[in-house]
Amino acid sequence: MKFRRMSTISLDPRLNLQAIKNPPNQHGVVLEEIEGFLRVHKDGNIERPPIIPTVPSTLALPHGVTAKDVVIDKFTNLWARIYVPSHPGNLPVLVYFHGGGFCVGSAAWSCYHDFLANLACKASCVIISVNYRLAPENRLPAAYDDGFKTLMWVKQQALSEPSEQRWWLSRCSLSSLFIVGDSAGANIAYNVTTQLVSRDPSSLRPLSLKGTILIQPFFGGEARTWSEKYATQPPTSALTLSNSDVYWRLALPLGANKDHPWCNPLANGMTKLRDLRLPAIMVCISELDILKDRNLEVCNALSSLGKRVETTMYKGVGHAFQVMQNSQLSYSRTQDLISHIKAFINQ
């Protein structure tokens, strides 16, 4: 059967945003659904309703911040949105991966555009926000491959210094590179980091990986944690247990379960982790998140192996509070998060 998508996604250079075109026809039986975000039809079509608007890079930027979209690989439609504040000096570089269970989301989503433009401004850093390929059309490790390819692209730009990239490259401190993400994006950040550090350290030069920041990292496992089973979730929660299961079914390789190492980094023991030369890691955990206990398990395991892990708990907020700012408390906690990131990347 020919595989077609209901929602075709492409970077339209004329509009400078992600264009989403949804034909009106219906495709019958729905096999998997994340309400409002995703429908996977039996006939192979994938529907992603535009519940969160995509916006151009120039929209509503803080004073002094410049943002543009750049193509990294035209053959796989891999691109990134780069944010550069006008602050003096050479600035830390954050390669950022958005959340969305590996299956939805975009670097052009308004919530990420707002958050990252403000983060670049307030934390004085250059941010490369990666628009990686989504599952189930592109199951893992596609997103990891796109993350690694982005870092190799940044390295290549730093070596060749092409004139069209000078607007952001000239502002970067190449010795202060951080890999960052939230939710599924934090999972990508973690797995790209482990892939990088398992190689020859010189493979990244002239870049130097200084740290990794994991915001509510999306890990899983066959055995449920206490917070997965019992944490009380508001009806509008960005991540429920049932949604989590759907995302993993669609993202993992066919036939894999949630104890696959990409989902559960502790599933096969910690022997491999012990040998990894990991950089400093900052893990940001939400108190009301179903992922809280699993995040803490990973932090404790890494710490027990002598890895440098800095853990911060954000009280009274749930998953993805920093991009789903629907209360004064979540806004306040987001400012705290930005302050903590700024301190981490400048230490």
Short mmCIF file of N, CA and C in Angstrom, two decimals, residues 218-319:
data_model
loop_
_atom_site.label_atom_id
_atom_site.label_comp_id
_atom_site.label_asym_id
_atom_site.label_seq_id
_atom_site.Cartn_x
_atom_site.Cartn_y
_atom_site.Cartn_z
N PHE A 218 12.09 12.74 28.79
CA PHE A 218 11.08 11.72 28.49
C PHE A 218 11.77 10.37 28.40
N PHE A 219 11.82 9.67 29.56
CA PHE A 219 12.28 8.30 29.61
C PHE A 219 11.11 7.43 30.02
N GLY A 220 11.25 6.13 29.85
CA GLY A 220 10.18 5.22 30.21
C GLY A 220 10.74 3.90 30.67
N GLY A 221 9.85 2.91 30.82
CA GLY A 221 10.25 1.58 31.24
C GLY A 221 9.03 0.70 31.36
N GLU A 222 9.23 -0.60 31.28
CA GLU A 222 8.11 -1.52 31.38
C GLU A 222 7.48 -1.50 32.77
N ALA A 223 8.31 -1.41 33.81
CA ALA A 223 7.78 -1.33 35.18
C ALA A 223 7.42 0.12 35.48
N ARG A 224 6.18 0.35 35.94
CA ARG A 224 5.73 1.71 36.23
C ARG A 224 6.38 2.24 37.51
N THR A 225 6.70 3.52 37.52
CA THR A 225 7.15 4.18 38.74
C THR A 225 5.92 4.64 39.53
N TRP A 226 6.16 5.06 40.80
CA TRP A 226 5.05 5.54 41.63
C TRP A 226 4.37 6.74 40.97
N SER A 227 5.17 7.72 40.49
CA SER A 227 4.56 8.93 39.93
C SER A 227 3.82 8.64 38.63
N GLU A 228 4.27 7.65 37.87
CA GLU A 228 3.53 7.27 36.67
C GLU A 228 2.16 6.69 37.03
N LYS A 229 2.11 5.92 38.10
CA LYS A 229 0.86 5.25 38.48
C LYS A 229 -0.09 6.15 39.26
N TYR A 230 0.47 7.04 40.12
CA TYR A 230 -0.38 7.69 41.10
C TYR A 230 -0.38 9.22 41.06
N ALA A 231 0.55 9.84 40.33
CA ALA A 231 0.59 11.30 40.33
C ALA A 231 -0.72 11.86 39.78
N THR A 232 -1.33 12.76 40.52
CA THR A 232 -2.59 13.37 40.10
C THR A 232 -2.31 14.40 39.02
N GLN A 233 -2.95 14.21 37.87
CA GLN A 233 -2.71 15.10 36.74
C GLN A 233 -3.93 15.98 36.48
N PRO A 234 -3.71 17.28 36.22
CA PRO A 234 -4.82 18.13 35.80
C PRO A 234 -5.34 17.65 34.45
N PRO A 235 -6.62 17.91 34.14
CA PRO A 235 -7.20 17.41 32.88
C PRO A 235 -6.49 17.94 31.64
N THR A 236 -5.81 19.08 31.77
CA THR A 236 -5.12 19.67 30.62
C THR A 236 -3.63 19.32 30.61
N SER A 237 -3.23 18.27 31.35
CA SER A 237 -1.81 17.92 31.45
C SER A 237 -1.20 17.69 30.07
N ALA A 238 0.04 18.17 29.90
CA ALA A 238 0.73 18.00 28.62
C ALA A 238 1.18 16.57 28.40
N LEU A 239 1.22 15.76 29.48
CA LEU A 239 1.65 14.37 29.31
C LEU A 239 0.92 13.47 30.31
N THR A 240 0.07 12.59 29.80
CA THR A 240 -0.59 11.59 30.63
C THR A 240 0.08 10.24 30.39
N LEU A 241 -0.18 9.28 31.25
CA LEU A 241 0.44 7.97 31.11
C LEU A 241 0.01 7.28 29.81
N SER A 242 -1.28 7.38 29.48
CA SER A 242 -1.76 6.75 28.25
C SER A 242 -1.14 7.40 27.01
N ASN A 243 -1.00 8.74 27.04
CA ASN A 243 -0.34 9.42 25.91
C ASN A 243 1.12 9.01 25.81
N SER A 244 1.77 8.88 26.95
CA SER A 244 3.16 8.46 26.97
C SER A 244 3.33 7.10 26.29
N ASP A 245 2.43 6.16 26.60
CA ASP A 245 2.50 4.83 25.99
C ASP A 245 2.32 4.90 24.48
N VAL A 246 1.39 5.76 24.03
CA VAL A 246 1.18 5.91 22.58
C VAL A 246 2.44 6.44 21.91
N TYR A 247 3.02 7.48 22.49
CA TYR A 247 4.24 8.05 21.90
C TYR A 247 5.34 7.00 21.77
N TRP A 248 5.54 6.20 22.81
CA TRP A 248 6.60 5.19 22.74
C TRP A 248 6.28 4.11 21.71
N ARG A 249 5.02 3.72 21.61
CA ARG A 249 4.67 2.71 20.59
C ARG A 249 4.98 3.22 19.19
N LEU A 250 4.79 4.50 18.97
CA LEU A 250 4.99 5.08 17.64
C LEU A 250 6.43 5.45 17.36
N ALA A 251 7.24 5.67 18.42
CA ALA A 251 8.59 6.18 18.23
C ALA A 251 9.66 5.10 18.24
N LEU A 252 9.50 4.08 19.09
CA LEU A 252 10.53 3.05 19.19
C LEU A 252 10.55 2.17 17.94
N PRO A 253 11.67 1.50 17.67
CA PRO A 253 11.70 0.56 16.54
C PRO A 253 10.61 -0.48 16.69
N LEU A 254 10.06 -0.93 15.59
CA LEU A 254 8.99 -1.93 15.61
C LEU A 254 9.46 -3.16 16.39
N GLY A 255 8.61 -3.62 17.30
CA GLY A 255 8.95 -4.80 18.08
C GLY A 255 9.66 -4.51 19.39
N ALA A 256 10.13 -3.27 19.59
CA ALA A 256 10.83 -2.93 20.82
C ALA A 256 9.82 -2.60 21.93
N ASN A 257 10.20 -2.87 23.19
CA ASN A 257 9.35 -2.45 24.30
C ASN A 257 10.02 -1.30 25.05
N LYS A 258 9.40 -0.87 26.16
CA LYS A 258 9.88 0.34 26.83
C LYS A 258 11.14 0.11 27.67
N ASP A 259 11.69 -1.10 27.65
CA ASP A 259 13.00 -1.31 28.25
C ASP A 259 14.11 -1.28 27.21
N HIS A 260 13.78 -0.80 26.01
CA HIS A 260 14.82 -0.50 25.03
C HIS A 260 15.69 0.62 25.61
N PRO A 261 17.02 0.56 25.45
CA PRO A 261 17.89 1.56 26.07
C PRO A 261 17.61 3.00 25.64
N TRP A 262 16.99 3.19 24.46
CA TRP A 262 16.65 4.56 24.06
C TRP A 262 15.52 5.11 24.92
N CYS A 263 14.70 4.23 25.44
CA CYS A 263 13.59 4.64 26.30
C CYS A 263 14.00 4.59 27.77
N ASN A 264 14.64 3.50 28.17
CA ASN A 264 15.02 3.27 29.56
C ASN A 264 16.53 3.12 29.65
N PRO A 265 17.26 4.20 29.95
CA PRO A 265 18.73 4.14 29.97
C PRO A 265 19.28 3.25 31.08
N LEU A 266 18.43 2.84 32.04
CA LEU A 266 18.89 2.00 33.14
C LEU A 266 18.50 0.53 32.97
N ALA A 267 17.85 0.20 31.85
CA ALA A 267 17.27 -1.14 31.68
C ALA A 267 18.32 -2.24 31.69
N ASN A 268 19.47 -1.98 31.05
CA ASN A 268 20.48 -3.03 30.91
C ASN A 268 21.63 -2.85 31.90
N GLY A 269 21.30 -2.31 33.09
CA GLY A 269 22.36 -2.06 34.07
C GLY A 269 23.11 -0.79 33.73
N MET A 270 24.15 -0.52 34.52
CA MET A 270 24.84 0.76 34.37
C MET A 270 26.29 0.62 33.91
N THR A 271 26.64 -0.59 33.42
CA THR A 271 28.02 -0.82 33.01
C THR A 271 28.43 0.14 31.91
N LYS A 272 27.56 0.30 30.90
CA LYS A 272 27.90 1.18 29.78
C LYS A 272 27.98 2.64 30.24
N LEU A 273 27.04 3.03 31.12
CA LEU A 273 27.05 4.41 31.62
C LEU A 273 28.33 4.71 32.38
N ARG A 274 28.82 3.73 33.13
CA ARG A 274 30.02 3.94 33.96
C ARG A 274 31.20 4.38 33.10
N ASP A 275 31.31 3.84 31.90
CA ASP A 275 32.47 4.10 31.05
C ASP A 275 32.36 5.40 30.25
N LEU A 276 31.17 6.01 30.21
CA LEU A 276 30.99 7.21 29.40
C LEU A 276 31.61 8.44 30.07
N ARG A 277 32.32 9.23 29.29
CA ARG A 277 32.91 10.48 29.79
C ARG A 277 31.89 11.61 29.62
N LEU A 278 30.86 11.58 30.44
CA LEU A 278 29.77 12.54 30.30
C LEU A 278 30.20 13.92 30.80
N PRO A 279 29.71 14.98 30.14
CA PRO A 279 29.95 16.33 30.65
C PRO A 279 29.04 16.60 31.85
N ALA A 280 29.14 17.78 32.43
CA ALA A 280 28.22 18.17 33.50
C ALA A 280 26.79 18.13 32.95
N ILE A 281 25.87 17.60 33.77
CA ILE A 281 24.47 17.46 33.34
C ILE A 281 23.58 18.19 34.33
N MET A 282 22.68 19.01 33.80
CA MET A 282 21.67 19.67 34.60
C MET A 282 20.32 19.03 34.26
N VAL A 283 19.60 18.56 35.28
CA VAL A 283 18.30 17.94 35.06
C VAL A 283 17.23 18.76 35.78
N CYS A 284 16.24 19.20 35.02
CA CYS A 284 15.15 20.03 35.54
C CYS A 284 13.89 19.17 35.62
N ILE A 285 13.35 19.03 36.84
CA ILE A 285 12.25 18.11 37.11
C ILE A 285 11.04 18.89 37.61
N SER A 286 9.85 18.52 37.14
CA SER A 286 8.62 19.17 37.60
C SER A 286 7.96 18.31 38.67
N GLU A 287 7.56 18.93 39.76
CA GLU A 287 7.01 18.20 40.90
C GLU A 287 5.76 17.41 40.56
N LEU A 288 4.90 17.93 39.68
CA LEU A 288 3.63 17.29 39.37
C LEU A 288 3.68 16.47 38.07
N ASP A 289 4.88 16.21 37.57
CA ASP A 289 5.06 15.48 36.32
C ASP A 289 5.03 13.99 36.58
N ILE A 290 4.35 13.21 35.72
CA ILE A 290 4.38 11.76 35.87
C ILE A 290 5.81 11.22 35.70
N LEU A 291 6.69 11.98 35.06
CA LEU A 291 8.07 11.54 34.84
C LEU A 291 8.98 11.82 36.03
N LYS A 292 8.46 12.43 37.09
CA LYS A 292 9.31 12.88 38.20
C LYS A 292 10.18 11.75 38.76
N ASP A 293 9.58 10.63 39.12
CA ASP A 293 10.34 9.55 39.76
C ASP A 293 11.37 8.95 38.81
N ARG A 294 10.99 8.80 37.55
CA ARG A 294 11.94 8.23 36.59
C ARG A 294 13.10 9.19 36.37
N ASN A 295 12.83 10.47 36.31
CA ASN A 295 13.90 11.47 36.19
C ASN A 295 14.86 11.38 37.38
N LEU A 296 14.28 11.24 38.58
CA LEU A 296 15.12 11.15 39.78
C LEU A 296 15.94 9.86 39.78
N GLU A 297 15.37 8.76 39.31
CA GLU A 297 16.11 7.49 39.22
C GLU A 297 17.35 7.64 38.34
N VAL A 298 17.18 8.28 37.19
CA VAL A 298 18.31 8.47 36.27
C VAL A 298 19.36 9.37 36.91
N CYS A 299 18.91 10.46 37.55
CA CYS A 299 19.85 11.37 38.23
C CYS A 299 20.65 10.63 39.30
N ASN A 300 19.96 9.83 40.12
CA ASN A 300 20.63 9.10 41.19
C ASN A 300 21.61 8.07 40.65
N ALA A 301 21.23 7.42 39.56
CA ALA A 301 22.12 6.43 38.95
C ALA A 301 23.40 7.09 38.42
N LEU A 302 23.24 8.21 37.73
CA LEU A 302 24.40 8.91 37.19
C LEU A 302 25.29 9.43 38.32
N SER A 303 24.67 9.97 39.35
CA SER A 303 25.45 10.48 40.49
C SER A 303 26.23 9.35 41.17
N SER A 304 25.59 8.18 41.29
CA SER A 304 26.25 7.04 41.95
C SER A 304 27.47 6.57 41.17
N LEU A 305 27.52 6.88 39.89
CA LEU A 305 28.67 6.52 39.05
C LEU A 305 29.73 7.62 39.02
N GLY A 306 29.51 8.67 39.82
CA GLY A 306 30.48 9.75 39.87
C GLY A 306 30.31 10.80 38.81
N LYS A 307 29.20 10.75 38.07
CA LYS A 307 28.94 11.78 37.06
C LYS A 307 28.48 13.06 37.77
N ARG A 308 28.78 14.19 37.16
CA ARG A 308 28.39 15.46 37.76
C ARG A 308 26.97 15.81 37.32
N VAL A 309 26.02 15.71 38.24
CA VAL A 309 24.62 15.93 37.94
C VAL A 309 24.06 16.99 38.88
N GLU A 310 23.45 18.00 38.29
CA GLU A 310 22.82 19.08 39.06
C GLU A 310 21.32 18.96 38.86
N THR A 311 20.58 18.71 39.94
CA THR A 311 19.14 18.47 39.84
C THR A 311 18.37 19.62 40.47
N THR A 312 17.35 20.10 39.75
CA THR A 312 16.49 21.16 40.28
C THR A 312 15.04 20.71 40.17
N MET A 313 14.28 20.86 41.26
CA MET A 313 12.87 20.50 41.28
C MET A 313 12.03 21.78 41.23
N TYR A 314 11.06 21.82 40.33
CA TYR A 314 10.18 22.99 40.18
C TYR A 314 8.83 22.67 40.81
N LYS A 315 8.56 23.30 41.94
CA LYS A 315 7.40 22.99 42.77
C LYS A 315 6.09 23.48 42.15
N GLY A 316 5.07 22.66 42.27
CA GLY A 316 3.71 23.08 41.94
C GLY A 316 3.38 23.15 40.46
N VAL A 317 4.28 22.66 39.60
CA VAL A 317 4.02 22.73 38.16
C VAL A 317 4.19 21.34 37.54
N GLY A 318 3.58 21.15 36.38
CA GLY A 318 3.60 19.86 35.71
C GLY A 318 4.50 19.86 34.48
N HIS A 319 4.30 18.85 33.68
CA HIS A 319 5.13 18.64 32.49
C HIS A 319 4.98 19.80 31.51
#
